[in-house]
mmCIF file with all atom_site columns, C-alpha atoms in Angstrom:
data_model
loop_
_atom_site.group_PDB
_atom_site.id
_atom_site.type_symbol
_atom_site.label_atom_id
_atom_site.label_alt_id
_atom_site.label_comp_id
_atom_site.label_asym_id
_atom_site.label_entity_id
_atom_site.label_seq_id
_atom_site.pdbx_PDB_ins_code
_atom_site.Cartn_x
_atom_site.Cartn_y
_atom_site.Cartn_z
_atom_site.occupancy
_atom_site.B_iso_or_equiv
_atom_site.pdbx_formal_charge
_atom_site.auth_seq_id
_atom_site.auth_comp_id
_atom_site.auth_asym_id
_atom_site.auth_atom_id
_atom_site.pdbx_PDB_model_num
ATOM 1   C CA . MET A 1 1   ? -25.937 2.184   -10.886 1.00 0.00 ? 1   MET A CA 1
ATOM 2   C CA . GLY A 1 2   ? -22.879 2.192   -8.570  1.00 0.00 ? 2   GLY A CA 1
ATOM 3   C CA . ASN A 1 3   ? -22.329 4.449   -5.626  1.00 0.00 ? 3   ASN A CA 1
ATOM 4   C CA . ILE A 1 4   ? -23.783 7.921   -6.496  1.00 0.00 ? 4   ILE A CA 1
ATOM 5   C CA . GLY A 1 5   ? -23.893 8.886   -2.823  1.00 0.00 ? 5   GLY A CA 1
ATOM 6   C CA . ALA A 1 6   ? -26.738 9.847   -0.441  1.00 0.00 ? 6   ALA A CA 1
ATOM 7   C CA . GLU A 1 7   ? -26.199 13.596  -0.626  1.00 0.00 ? 7   GLU A CA 1
ATOM 8   C CA . ARG A 1 8   ? -28.854 14.172  -3.247  1.00 0.00 ? 8   ARG A CA 1
ATOM 9   C CA . PHE A 1 9   ? -31.462 12.355  -1.133  1.00 0.00 ? 9   PHE A CA 1
ATOM 10  C CA . LEU A 1 10  ? -31.070 14.488  1.964   1.00 0.00 ? 10  LEU A CA 1
ATOM 11  C CA . PRO A 1 11  ? -34.160 16.654  2.740   1.00 0.00 ? 11  PRO A CA 1
ATOM 12  C CA . ASP A 1 12  ? -34.041 20.437  2.553   1.00 0.00 ? 12  ASP A CA 1
ATOM 13  C CA . GLU A 1 13  ? -35.264 20.763  6.183   1.00 0.00 ? 13  GLU A CA 1
ATOM 14  C CA . VAL A 1 14  ? -33.114 18.536  8.351   1.00 0.00 ? 14  VAL A CA 1
ATOM 15  C CA . SER A 1 15  ? -34.493 16.850  11.441  1.00 0.00 ? 15  SER A CA 1
ATOM 16  C CA . LEU A 1 16  ? -34.242 13.266  12.592  1.00 0.00 ? 16  LEU A CA 1
ATOM 17  C CA . SER A 1 17  ? -37.730 12.519  11.470  1.00 0.00 ? 17  SER A CA 1
ATOM 18  C CA . SER A 1 18  ? -37.276 14.136  8.066   1.00 0.00 ? 18  SER A CA 1
ATOM 19  C CA . LEU A 1 19  ? -33.992 12.301  7.640   1.00 0.00 ? 19  LEU A CA 1
ATOM 20  C CA . ARG A 1 20  ? -35.596 9.039   8.525   1.00 0.00 ? 20  ARG A CA 1
ATOM 21  C CA . GLU A 1 21  ? -38.431 9.581   5.982   1.00 0.00 ? 21  GLU A CA 1
ATOM 22  C CA . ALA A 1 22  ? -35.928 10.627  3.225   1.00 0.00 ? 22  ALA A CA 1
ATOM 23  C CA . ALA A 1 23  ? -33.538 7.746   3.902   1.00 0.00 ? 23  ALA A CA 1
ATOM 24  C CA . ALA A 1 24  ? -36.415 5.346   3.266   1.00 0.00 ? 24  ALA A CA 1
ATOM 25  C CA . HIS A 1 25  ? -36.084 6.293   -0.453  1.00 0.00 ? 25  HIS A CA 1
ATOM 26  C CA . CYS A 1 26  ? -32.273 6.439   -0.656  1.00 0.00 ? 26  CYS A CA 1
ATOM 27  C CA . GLU A 1 27  ? -30.741 4.935   -3.811  1.00 0.00 ? 27  GLU A CA 1
ATOM 28  C CA . GLY A 1 28  ? -27.244 6.298   -3.123  1.00 0.00 ? 28  GLY A CA 1
ATOM 29  C CA . CYS A 1 29  ? -25.641 2.893   -3.633  1.00 0.00 ? 29  CYS A CA 1
ATOM 30  C CA . ASP A 1 30  ? -26.830 -0.410  -4.976  1.00 0.00 ? 30  ASP A CA 1
ATOM 31  C CA . LEU A 1 31  ? -27.531 -1.971  -1.604  1.00 0.00 ? 31  LEU A CA 1
ATOM 32  C CA . PHE A 1 32  ? -31.101 -0.683  -1.641  1.00 0.00 ? 32  PHE A CA 1
ATOM 33  C CA . ARG A 1 33  ? -31.980 -3.132  -4.404  1.00 0.00 ? 33  ARG A CA 1
ATOM 34  C CA . GLU A 1 34  ? -31.752 -6.299  -2.304  1.00 0.00 ? 34  GLU A CA 1
ATOM 35  C CA . ALA A 1 35  ? -32.477 -5.034  1.214   1.00 0.00 ? 35  ALA A CA 1
ATOM 36  C CA . THR A 1 36  ? -35.974 -5.184  2.658   1.00 0.00 ? 36  THR A CA 1
ATOM 37  C CA . GLN A 1 37  ? -35.839 -1.552  3.826   1.00 0.00 ? 37  GLN A CA 1
ATOM 38  C CA . THR A 1 38  ? -33.611 1.253   5.056   1.00 0.00 ? 38  THR A CA 1
ATOM 39  C CA . VAL A 1 39  ? -32.710 0.878   8.656   1.00 0.00 ? 39  VAL A CA 1
ATOM 40  C CA . PHE A 1 40  ? -32.242 4.389   10.073  1.00 0.00 ? 40  PHE A CA 1
ATOM 41  C CA . GLY A 1 41  ? -30.977 5.407   13.472  1.00 0.00 ? 41  GLY A CA 1
ATOM 42  C CA . ASP A 1 42  ? -33.204 5.310   16.517  1.00 0.00 ? 42  ASP A CA 1
ATOM 43  C CA . GLY A 1 43  ? -33.212 6.742   20.011  1.00 0.00 ? 43  GLY A CA 1
ATOM 44  C CA . VAL A 1 44  ? -33.089 9.940   21.955  1.00 0.00 ? 44  VAL A CA 1
ATOM 45  C CA . PRO A 1 45  ? -32.585 13.063  19.774  1.00 0.00 ? 45  PRO A CA 1
ATOM 46  C CA . ASP A 1 46  ? -30.281 14.808  22.321  1.00 0.00 ? 46  ASP A CA 1
ATOM 47  C CA . ALA A 1 47  ? -28.645 11.611  23.596  1.00 0.00 ? 47  ALA A CA 1
ATOM 48  C CA . ARG A 1 48  ? -25.393 11.894  25.551  1.00 0.00 ? 48  ARG A CA 1
ATOM 49  C CA . PHE A 1 49  ? -24.259 8.619   23.994  1.00 0.00 ? 49  PHE A CA 1
ATOM 50  C CA . MET A 1 50  ? -24.422 7.717   20.341  1.00 0.00 ? 50  MET A CA 1
ATOM 51  C CA . LEU A 1 51  ? -23.515 4.212   19.245  1.00 0.00 ? 51  LEU A CA 1
ATOM 52  C CA . VAL A 1 52  ? -22.499 3.616   15.638  1.00 0.00 ? 52  VAL A CA 1
ATOM 53  C CA . GLY A 1 53  ? -22.267 0.129   14.255  1.00 0.00 ? 53  GLY A CA 1
ATOM 54  C CA . GLU A 1 54  ? -21.591 -1.264  10.800  1.00 0.00 ? 54  GLU A CA 1
ATOM 55  C CA . GLN A 1 55  ? -24.875 -2.002  9.003   1.00 0.00 ? 55  GLN A CA 1
ATOM 56  C CA . PRO A 1 56  ? -28.218 -3.676  9.749   1.00 0.00 ? 56  PRO A CA 1
ATOM 57  C CA . GLY A 1 57  ? -28.132 -7.479  10.150  1.00 0.00 ? 57  GLY A CA 1
ATOM 58  C CA . ASP A 1 58  ? -30.798 -9.910  9.055   1.00 0.00 ? 58  ASP A CA 1
ATOM 59  C CA . GLN A 1 59  ? -33.185 -9.197  11.954  1.00 0.00 ? 59  GLN A CA 1
ATOM 60  C CA . GLU A 1 60  ? -32.698 -5.418  11.713  1.00 0.00 ? 60  GLU A CA 1
ATOM 61  C CA . ASP A 1 61  ? -33.442 -5.530  7.952   1.00 0.00 ? 61  ASP A CA 1
ATOM 62  C CA . LEU A 1 62  ? -36.681 -7.388  8.533   1.00 0.00 ? 62  LEU A CA 1
ATOM 63  C CA . ARG A 1 63  ? -37.825 -5.266  11.489  1.00 0.00 ? 63  ARG A CA 1
ATOM 64  C CA . GLY A 1 64  ? -36.582 -1.872  10.384  1.00 0.00 ? 64  GLY A CA 1
ATOM 65  C CA . ALA A 1 65  ? -34.726 -1.024  13.572  1.00 0.00 ? 65  ALA A CA 1
ATOM 66  C CA . PRO A 1 66  ? -31.000 -1.066  14.525  1.00 0.00 ? 66  PRO A CA 1
ATOM 67  C CA . PHE A 1 67  ? -29.530 -3.525  17.043  1.00 0.00 ? 67  PHE A CA 1
ATOM 68  C CA . VAL A 1 68  ? -32.560 -5.723  17.576  1.00 0.00 ? 68  VAL A CA 1
ATOM 69  C CA . GLY A 1 69  ? -30.833 -9.049  16.696  1.00 0.00 ? 69  GLY A CA 1
ATOM 70  C CA . PRO A 1 70  ? -28.381 -11.190 18.727  1.00 0.00 ? 70  PRO A CA 1
ATOM 71  C CA . ALA A 1 71  ? -25.649 -8.507  18.580  1.00 0.00 ? 71  ALA A CA 1
ATOM 72  C CA . GLY A 1 72  ? -28.216 -5.987  19.863  1.00 0.00 ? 72  GLY A CA 1
ATOM 73  C CA . ARG A 1 73  ? -28.978 -8.185  22.800  1.00 0.00 ? 73  ARG A CA 1
ATOM 74  C CA . MET A 1 74  ? -25.205 -8.452  23.554  1.00 0.00 ? 74  MET A CA 1
ATOM 75  C CA . LEU A 1 75  ? -24.962 -4.663  23.340  1.00 0.00 ? 75  LEU A CA 1
ATOM 76  C CA . ASP A 1 76  ? -27.975 -4.179  25.674  1.00 0.00 ? 76  ASP A CA 1
ATOM 77  C CA . ARG A 1 77  ? -26.440 -6.444  28.322  1.00 0.00 ? 77  ARG A CA 1
ATOM 78  C CA . ALA A 1 78  ? -23.083 -4.638  28.143  1.00 0.00 ? 78  ALA A CA 1
ATOM 79  C CA . LEU A 1 79  ? -24.631 -1.151  28.259  1.00 0.00 ? 79  LEU A CA 1
ATOM 80  C CA . GLU A 1 80  ? -26.563 -2.120  31.384  1.00 0.00 ? 80  GLU A CA 1
ATOM 81  C CA . GLU A 1 81  ? -23.402 -3.506  33.046  1.00 0.00 ? 81  GLU A CA 1
ATOM 82  C CA . ALA A 1 82  ? -21.489 -0.390  32.028  1.00 0.00 ? 82  ALA A CA 1
ATOM 83  C CA . GLY A 1 83  ? -24.072 1.878   33.597  1.00 0.00 ? 83  GLY A CA 1
ATOM 84  C CA . ILE A 1 84  ? -25.325 3.413   30.347  1.00 0.00 ? 84  ILE A CA 1
ATOM 85  C CA . ASP A 1 85  ? -29.118 3.681   30.064  1.00 0.00 ? 85  ASP A CA 1
ATOM 86  C CA . ARG A 1 86  ? -30.098 1.987   26.864  1.00 0.00 ? 86  ARG A CA 1
ATOM 87  C CA . GLU A 1 87  ? -33.291 4.140   26.773  1.00 0.00 ? 87  GLU A CA 1
ATOM 88  C CA . ALA A 1 88  ? -31.095 7.345   26.767  1.00 0.00 ? 88  ALA A CA 1
ATOM 89  C CA . VAL A 1 89  ? -28.795 6.584   23.819  1.00 0.00 ? 89  VAL A CA 1
ATOM 90  C CA . TYR A 1 90  ? -29.082 7.032   20.045  1.00 0.00 ? 90  TYR A CA 1
ATOM 91  C CA . VAL A 1 91  ? -28.037 3.941   17.911  1.00 0.00 ? 91  VAL A CA 1
ATOM 92  C CA . THR A 1 92  ? -27.322 3.913   14.231  1.00 0.00 ? 92  THR A CA 1
ATOM 93  C CA . ASN A 1 93  ? -25.122 2.299   11.610  1.00 0.00 ? 93  ASN A CA 1
ATOM 94  C CA . ALA A 1 94  ? -22.546 3.621   9.140   1.00 0.00 ? 94  ALA A CA 1
ATOM 95  C CA . VAL A 1 95  ? -24.425 1.838   6.345   1.00 0.00 ? 95  VAL A CA 1
ATOM 96  C CA . LYS A 1 96  ? -28.234 1.891   6.375   1.00 0.00 ? 96  LYS A CA 1
ATOM 97  C CA . HIS A 1 97  ? -28.992 -1.132  4.166   1.00 0.00 ? 97  HIS A CA 1
ATOM 98  C CA . PHE A 1 98  ? -28.259 -4.849  4.848   1.00 0.00 ? 98  PHE A CA 1
ATOM 99  C CA . LYS A 1 99  ? -25.532 -6.243  2.580   1.00 0.00 ? 99  LYS A CA 1
ATOM 100 C CA . PHE A 1 100 ? -25.769 -9.986  2.312   1.00 0.00 ? 100 PHE A CA 1
ATOM 101 C CA . GLU A 1 101 ? -25.190 -13.104 0.206   1.00 0.00 ? 101 GLU A CA 1
ATOM 102 C CA . PRO A 1 102 ? -28.050 -15.544 -0.185  1.00 0.00 ? 102 PRO A CA 1
ATOM 103 C CA . ARG A 1 103 ? -27.084 -19.065 0.913   1.00 0.00 ? 103 ARG A CA 1
ATOM 104 C CA . GLY A 1 104 ? -29.985 -21.404 0.799   1.00 0.00 ? 104 GLY A CA 1
ATOM 105 C CA . ARG A 1 105 ? -32.686 -19.885 2.956   1.00 0.00 ? 105 ARG A CA 1
ATOM 106 C CA . ARG A 1 106 ? -30.158 -17.874 4.942   1.00 0.00 ? 106 ARG A CA 1
ATOM 107 C CA . ARG A 1 107 ? -28.807 -14.429 4.204   1.00 0.00 ? 107 ARG A CA 1
ATOM 108 C CA . ILE A 1 108 ? -25.102 -14.289 5.101   1.00 0.00 ? 108 ILE A CA 1
ATOM 109 C CA . HIS A 1 109 ? -23.750 -10.830 6.193   1.00 0.00 ? 109 HIS A CA 1
ATOM 110 C CA . GLN A 1 110 ? -21.210 -9.245  3.884   1.00 0.00 ? 110 GLN A CA 1
ATOM 111 C CA . LYS A 1 111 ? -18.852 -6.399  4.883   1.00 0.00 ? 111 LYS A CA 1
ATOM 112 C CA . PRO A 1 112 ? -19.685 -3.046  3.147   1.00 0.00 ? 112 PRO A CA 1
ATOM 113 C CA . SER A 1 113 ? -17.149 -1.765  0.672   1.00 0.00 ? 113 SER A CA 1
ATOM 114 C CA . ALA A 1 114 ? -15.348 1.586   1.113   1.00 0.00 ? 114 ALA A CA 1
ATOM 115 C CA . GLY A 1 115 ? -17.535 2.955   -1.661  1.00 0.00 ? 115 GLY A CA 1
ATOM 116 C CA . GLU A 1 116 ? -20.708 1.922   0.095   1.00 0.00 ? 116 GLU A CA 1
ATOM 117 C CA . ILE A 1 117 ? -19.488 3.382   3.406   1.00 0.00 ? 117 ILE A CA 1
ATOM 118 C CA . ASP A 1 118 ? -18.648 6.638   1.621   1.00 0.00 ? 118 ASP A CA 1
ATOM 119 C CA . ALA A 1 119 ? -21.976 6.742   -0.250  1.00 0.00 ? 119 ALA A CA 1
ATOM 120 C CA . CYS A 1 120 ? -23.903 6.409   2.988   1.00 0.00 ? 120 CYS A CA 1
ATOM 121 C CA . ARG A 1 121 ? -21.796 8.876   4.981   1.00 0.00 ? 121 ARG A CA 1
ATOM 122 C CA . PRO A 1 122 ? -24.073 11.939  4.477   1.00 0.00 ? 122 PRO A CA 1
ATOM 123 C CA . TRP A 1 123 ? -26.777 10.260  6.535   1.00 0.00 ? 123 TRP A CA 1
ATOM 124 C CA . LEU A 1 124 ? -24.398 9.551   9.403   1.00 0.00 ? 124 LEU A CA 1
ATOM 125 C CA . GLU A 1 125 ? -22.883 12.969  9.321   1.00 0.00 ? 125 GLU A CA 1
ATOM 126 C CA . ALA A 1 126 ? -26.377 14.566  9.473   1.00 0.00 ? 126 ALA A CA 1
ATOM 127 C CA . GLU A 1 127 ? -27.238 12.346  12.498  1.00 0.00 ? 127 GLU A CA 1
ATOM 128 C CA . MET A 1 128 ? -24.042 13.360  14.163  1.00 0.00 ? 128 MET A CA 1
ATOM 129 C CA . ARG A 1 129 ? -24.737 17.079  13.713  1.00 0.00 ? 129 ARG A CA 1
ATOM 130 C CA . LEU A 1 130 ? -28.342 16.754  15.010  1.00 0.00 ? 130 LEU A CA 1
ATOM 131 C CA . VAL A 1 131 ? -27.702 14.539  17.996  1.00 0.00 ? 131 VAL A CA 1
ATOM 132 C CA . ASP A 1 132 ? -24.236 16.013  18.766  1.00 0.00 ? 132 ASP A CA 1
ATOM 133 C CA . PRO A 1 133 ? -23.465 13.421  21.361  1.00 0.00 ? 133 PRO A CA 1
ATOM 134 C CA . ALA A 1 134 ? -20.889 13.965  24.150  1.00 0.00 ? 134 ALA A CA 1
ATOM 135 C CA . VAL A 1 135 ? -19.628 10.405  23.567  1.00 0.00 ? 135 VAL A CA 1
ATOM 136 C CA . THR A 1 136 ? -19.760 8.475   20.339  1.00 0.00 ? 136 THR A CA 1
ATOM 137 C CA . VAL A 1 137 ? -19.033 4.775   20.763  1.00 0.00 ? 137 VAL A CA 1
ATOM 138 C CA . VAL A 1 138 ? -17.617 3.474   17.506  1.00 0.00 ? 138 VAL A CA 1
ATOM 139 C CA . LEU A 1 139 ? -18.469 -0.204  17.086  1.00 0.00 ? 139 LEU A CA 1
ATOM 140 C CA . GLY A 1 140 ? -16.084 -1.988  14.809  1.00 0.00 ? 140 GLY A CA 1
ATOM 141 C CA . ALA A 1 141 ? -13.848 -1.260  11.785  1.00 0.00 ? 141 ALA A CA 1
ATOM 142 C CA . THR A 1 142 ? -16.610 -0.120  9.354   1.00 0.00 ? 142 THR A CA 1
ATOM 143 C CA . ALA A 1 143 ? -17.876 2.513   11.760  1.00 0.00 ? 143 ALA A CA 1
ATOM 144 C CA . ALA A 1 144 ? -14.332 3.561   12.478  1.00 0.00 ? 144 ALA A CA 1
ATOM 145 C CA . ARG A 1 145 ? -13.591 3.960   8.839   1.00 0.00 ? 145 ARG A CA 1
ATOM 146 C CA . ALA A 1 146 ? -16.672 6.196   8.479   1.00 0.00 ? 146 ALA A CA 1
ATOM 147 C CA . LEU A 1 147 ? -15.974 8.369   11.459  1.00 0.00 ? 147 LEU A CA 1
ATOM 148 C CA . LEU A 1 148 ? -12.228 8.227   12.061  1.00 0.00 ? 148 LEU A CA 1
ATOM 149 C CA . GLY A 1 149 ? -10.815 7.505   8.643   1.00 0.00 ? 149 GLY A CA 1
ATOM 150 C CA . PRO A 1 150 ? -9.225  4.437   6.945   1.00 0.00 ? 150 PRO A CA 1
ATOM 151 C CA . SER A 1 151 ? -5.997  4.647   8.835   1.00 0.00 ? 151 SER A CA 1
ATOM 152 C CA . PHE A 1 152 ? -7.603  4.314   12.288  1.00 0.00 ? 152 PHE A CA 1
ATOM 153 C CA . LYS A 1 153 ? -7.147  0.807   13.724  1.00 0.00 ? 153 LYS A CA 1
ATOM 154 C CA . VAL A 1 154 ? -9.721  -0.334  16.282  1.00 0.00 ? 154 VAL A CA 1
ATOM 155 C CA . THR A 1 155 ? -7.383  -3.170  17.501  1.00 0.00 ? 155 THR A CA 1
ATOM 156 C CA . ARG A 1 156 ? -4.690  -0.587  18.308  1.00 0.00 ? 156 ARG A CA 1
ATOM 157 C CA . HIS A 1 157 ? -6.767  2.228   19.816  1.00 0.00 ? 157 HIS A CA 1
ATOM 158 C CA . ARG A 1 158 ? -9.827  0.565   21.325  1.00 0.00 ? 158 ARG A CA 1
ATOM 159 C CA . GLY A 1 159 ? -10.917 2.028   24.653  1.00 0.00 ? 159 GLY A CA 1
ATOM 160 C CA . GLU A 1 160 ? -8.990  5.284   24.127  1.00 0.00 ? 160 GLU A CA 1
ATOM 161 C CA . PRO A 1 161 ? -10.952 8.513   24.132  1.00 0.00 ? 161 PRO A CA 1
ATOM 162 C CA . VAL A 1 162 ? -10.380 10.397  20.862  1.00 0.00 ? 162 VAL A CA 1
ATOM 163 C CA . PRO A 1 163 ? -11.399 14.057  20.843  1.00 0.00 ? 163 PRO A CA 1
ATOM 164 C CA . ARG A 1 164 ? -14.261 14.896  18.438  1.00 0.00 ? 164 ARG A CA 1
ATOM 165 C CA . HIS A 1 165 ? -14.563 18.597  19.366  1.00 0.00 ? 165 HIS A CA 1
ATOM 166 C CA . ASP A 1 166 ? -14.326 20.472  22.651  1.00 0.00 ? 166 ASP A CA 1
ATOM 167 C CA . GLY A 1 167 ? -15.873 18.272  25.330  1.00 0.00 ? 167 GLY A CA 1
ATOM 168 C CA . ALA A 1 168 ? -16.933 15.507  22.992  1.00 0.00 ? 168 ALA A CA 1
ATOM 169 C CA . PHE A 1 169 ? -15.147 12.179  22.345  1.00 0.00 ? 169 PHE A CA 1
ATOM 170 C CA . TYR A 1 170 ? -15.101 9.043   20.222  1.00 0.00 ? 170 TYR A CA 1
ATOM 171 C CA . VAL A 1 171 ? -14.359 5.740   21.923  1.00 0.00 ? 171 VAL A CA 1
ATOM 172 C CA . ALA A 1 172 ? -13.799 2.836   19.562  1.00 0.00 ? 172 ALA A CA 1
ATOM 173 C CA . THR A 1 173 ? -14.344 -0.805  20.393  1.00 0.00 ? 173 THR A CA 1
ATOM 174 C CA . VAL A 1 174 ? -15.258 -4.034  18.608  1.00 0.00 ? 174 VAL A CA 1
ATOM 175 C CA . HIS A 1 175 ? -18.669 -4.636  17.162  1.00 0.00 ? 175 HIS A CA 1
ATOM 176 C CA . PRO A 1 176 ? -20.815 -6.800  19.549  1.00 0.00 ? 176 PRO A CA 1
ATOM 177 C CA . SER A 1 177 ? -21.214 -9.372  16.690  1.00 0.00 ? 177 SER A CA 1
ATOM 178 C CA . ALA A 1 178 ? -17.440 -10.040 16.997  1.00 0.00 ? 178 ALA A CA 1
ATOM 179 C CA . ILE A 1 179 ? -18.059 -11.292 20.563  1.00 0.00 ? 179 ILE A CA 1
ATOM 180 C CA . LEU A 1 180 ? -20.592 -13.769 19.273  1.00 0.00 ? 180 LEU A CA 1
ATOM 181 C CA . ARG A 1 181 ? -17.996 -15.150 16.848  1.00 0.00 ? 181 ARG A CA 1
ATOM 182 C CA . ALA A 1 182 ? -15.034 -15.073 19.280  1.00 0.00 ? 182 ALA A CA 1
ATOM 183 C CA . PRO A 1 183 ? -13.362 -18.365 20.321  1.00 0.00 ? 183 PRO A CA 1
ATOM 184 C CA . ASP A 1 184 ? -13.255 -17.113 23.922  1.00 0.00 ? 184 ASP A CA 1
ATOM 185 C CA . ARG A 1 185 ? -16.548 -15.267 24.256  1.00 0.00 ? 185 ARG A CA 1
ATOM 186 C CA . ASP A 1 186 ? -16.047 -14.416 27.938  1.00 0.00 ? 186 ASP A CA 1
ATOM 187 C CA . ALA A 1 187 ? -12.710 -12.740 27.286  1.00 0.00 ? 187 ALA A CA 1
ATOM 188 C CA . ALA A 1 188 ? -14.060 -10.871 24.271  1.00 0.00 ? 188 ALA A CA 1
ATOM 189 C CA . TYR A 1 189 ? -17.056 -9.651  26.265  1.00 0.00 ? 189 TYR A CA 1
ATOM 190 C CA . ALA A 1 190 ? -14.902 -8.485  29.170  1.00 0.00 ? 190 ALA A CA 1
ATOM 191 C CA . GLY A 1 191 ? -12.784 -6.365  26.781  1.00 0.00 ? 191 GLY A CA 1
ATOM 192 C CA . PHE A 1 192 ? -15.896 -4.906  25.189  1.00 0.00 ? 192 PHE A CA 1
ATOM 193 C CA . LEU A 1 193 ? -17.409 -4.076  28.612  1.00 0.00 ? 193 LEU A CA 1
ATOM 194 C CA . ALA A 1 194 ? -14.139 -2.472  29.722  1.00 0.00 ? 194 ALA A CA 1
ATOM 195 C CA . ASP A 1 195 ? -14.244 -0.167  26.604  1.00 0.00 ? 195 ASP A CA 1
ATOM 196 C CA . LEU A 1 196 ? -17.882 0.845   27.301  1.00 0.00 ? 196 LEU A CA 1
ATOM 197 C CA . LYS A 1 197 ? -16.975 1.667   30.904  1.00 0.00 ? 197 LYS A CA 1
ATOM 198 C CA . VAL A 1 198 ? -14.277 4.057   29.617  1.00 0.00 ? 198 VAL A CA 1
ATOM 199 C CA . ALA A 1 199 ? -17.046 5.729   27.547  1.00 0.00 ? 199 ALA A CA 1
ATOM 200 C CA . ALA A 1 200 ? -19.435 5.813   30.482  1.00 0.00 ? 200 ALA A CA 1
ATOM 201 C CA . ALA A 1 201 ? -16.843 7.497   32.716  1.00 0.00 ? 201 ALA A CA 1
ATOM 202 C CA . LEU A 1 202 ? -16.083 10.367  30.352  1.00 0.00 ? 202 LEU A CA 1
ATOM 203 C CA . PRO A 1 203 ? -17.078 13.762  31.778  1.00 0.00 ? 203 PRO A CA 1
#
């Protein structure tokens, strides 16, 4: 089928609950065929902080909620240390279905393509409009591509506030799963925490 895009699946009356319900039936790209379910955003509707990751992982795909696996636990720890209340944020992903490659009994994460990111963008844009966060924390290159464009480099601009509109900012950093894979996990975590503290300190 290819990437026809999510636009045609958006509901007429847009709220977070209607979006979540409509996204459950999204066939905007081929990822819906293998994934267990759509994993939509979750959290406070008028959150000050919105956290945008790449896509659901294995645990998220099975449980139907974002950031509930090992990367989510890493994120929870860092948010607490940065002084950001995890119960007062909205978390979502640029791509709402798990993309993976079966390997024996395991499902190995695969990076979404540019076409898949673009196909899923209407859901993310609708979430951004509804939540309208003061600070959007962009977790990793896939989220950065979706929100800041293909030329934005997280490695070059991480921890720098980027204006979204008057009084609202993006702050890009690595995805917490990158910390789990890092050769020096302590150093990777320290950098991640420093970026979140920048986000937490924004007015």
